[in-house]
Structures are given as structure tokens and as C-alpha cells.
């Protein structure tokens, strides 16, 4: 993490044809109100700022996934002083030391405060500093990936990069900087989405689908997740295991019903489990031919409702499928066994 740095840095539209769902090419560097540029698995409150920070930098090495992976490594997207203050005094989700913040910090969100604790301010400063470091890395003549050099400069200060003529080795600072760079670049794929899910229209369903779409790529964690966001889960003797080990207790993510609960909260406070969600909405059943984005889809086996997803338009479902998988968009016909499909409801 950056702790070692001394210089760190209308009512709902009833006609389904009026609600369009579009997958946009993930290679496009675009900004939209509900995401873009192939970014996934990022909390909605961070997403807008990551995309803005990326768009403000002309360096092609800068990508939303790079910034997201860096934030994950720095703070796991935490924003409280208890959770996002390092032992060395680095502060906020982007882990800035006070003296470095004095150089890069701005009141990006316009709320009258210039602070590393505001998400907009922190991510904007992170993007500005990383963009400058990328330029410096390419001018330096040092070999290797300029992203790695920039990340090393963010973590340990550019002086450390100059000292070693590249990314400091494992022997430097107990391997922290070396591991920091390696981890961020290795984890970037988690945040590189297949494309932007762009939903037009207003109302509870489209709004919930937009919110759920910000979590594409988030790992599945049995029993994990709350209306506030992803979390670790538990194993019950049958569920939550991967390769013979309990994965849920060490995986920060959602299961199928917590993702749906998160998507609709707080406008519609759905209960926690798939069976309870069906019970709470079954009086508003929807035929397969009349599905609209945001409708809930249920699967049942042996009399037990075991899965719920959200209709994402064009015959697709957005859901958290199972342990070992991530939140994804797949065809409804193949999301779960077709014979288990119970039906749909509208919250």
C-alpha cells in the first residue's frame, strides 16, 4: 500500500421499448452517467470519479482499471478514518501523505473542502499524480512498463525509482513497493469490464439495474454483501466452498440475493434471501414476454428457490452466479438450468 511513501502521494416507463440496454465497446474511452470504458467491480460512488480522472489524462497507459486496481490495493475503497489511515499517516481512499496532498489535492467535487477523505477530491488527485508520473516515467529512459515505474513513484517517491533506475527491488522497504506494483498490475483484470451497461429510462427497475451494473466483475461470496456493498460471507457445510476450502470467508463480494438487495436499496428495501424476495414480490408477477429491465428472475429446485437475478434487457440477466464466479451478464436461457426457471416479479 501507499503507507511507505513519504511523498504519496416520470414514473417508470411501461413500454419496454422505451428502456434500452446497450453494451458499449470496452475499448472506447468514454464517460457516461452510469459508467464506461470497460470498468467493472467498482463502488458506484467511486466510478464517476475514476472515469473523470482517466478522461483528464491523455497518457494511453492510464486506464480506469489501473486507477481502480490502485485504489483497491491502497484502501479496498474504504473512506473512514478508522479504515483508511495508515500507520505512517497516509490518509483517505487514495492514501495521500499530508505533504503530498498539498501538491496534488484540489476541491474537485466543489463542496468547499479540499480533503483526501472526499472521494472526488482523492480520486482526482490520484489521477493527476499518476498522469504526471506516467509522463515522467516515459521521459526517464528507464526500461520496463511505464505503469510500473509510475506506481513505484506513487508508492515510494520518484527518488526511489531514480535510485534504482527502475522499480525498486524486493530488498527495498521490505518488498512493499515491489509487491505494490506487482499486485496492482496483476489485479487490473478484475476491473476491466466487457463494456459499459448503459440503461436509459427512469423508475425503480432501471435505477436498480444501473446500480447493480456498477458491480459487474465483483466476486461471488456466499452469504456476503449487504445493502451498503460487498462483504465476506460464510460456508454452511454445502455452499461457499472452492477447491475444498471455504472461499466465502475470505472473499469480499455478493451472493445472488444480496446483489439484488443492494441494487434496490434504499428506495425499495427488499428482504435478504431469494426466497424472501420472491415472497415479497410474487403478487406482481411478470410474464417472460413482458420483462422489463430490473425485473427479478427466480429459479427453483425441489421446492426451494435457490437463485435470483435481474433482467438486463435483450434476453439477458445480470446476476451473481456461484462461488468462483463474478457478477456478470449472460443470456437468460443459460444463466441457470432452464427447467428450474420459476418466473419473474416486479418490485
Tab-separated table of C-alpha atoms in Angstrom, residues 222-223 233-242 245-250 323:
chain	number	residue	atom	x	y	z
A	222	UNK	CA	-21.905	-16.961	-0.379
A	223	UNK	CA	-23.651	-15.071	2.408
A	233	UNK	CA	-19.623	-14.430	3.624
A	234	UNK	CA	-19.671	-17.846	5.278
A	235	UNK	CA	-19.755	-21.560	4.488
A	236	UNK	CA	-22.605	-23.760	5.676
A	237	UNK	CA	-21.283	-27.247	5.014
A	238	UNK	CA	-22.510	-27.236	1.421
A	239	UNK	CA	-22.181	-23.722	-0.011
A	240	UNK	CA	-19.299	-21.290	-0.144
A	241	UNK	CA	-16.503	-23.736	-0.899
A	242	UNK	CA	-13.984	-23.722	-3.729
A	245	UNK	CA	-11.637	-24.788	1.066
A	246	UNK	CA	-14.102	-22.231	2.401
A	247	UNK	CA	-13.765	-19.350	-0.053
A	248	UNK	CA	-16.659	-17.247	1.214
A	249	UNK	CA	-14.984	-16.193	4.458
A	250	UNK	CA	-12.048	-14.643	2.579
A	323	UNK	CA	-18.696	-19.409	-5.821
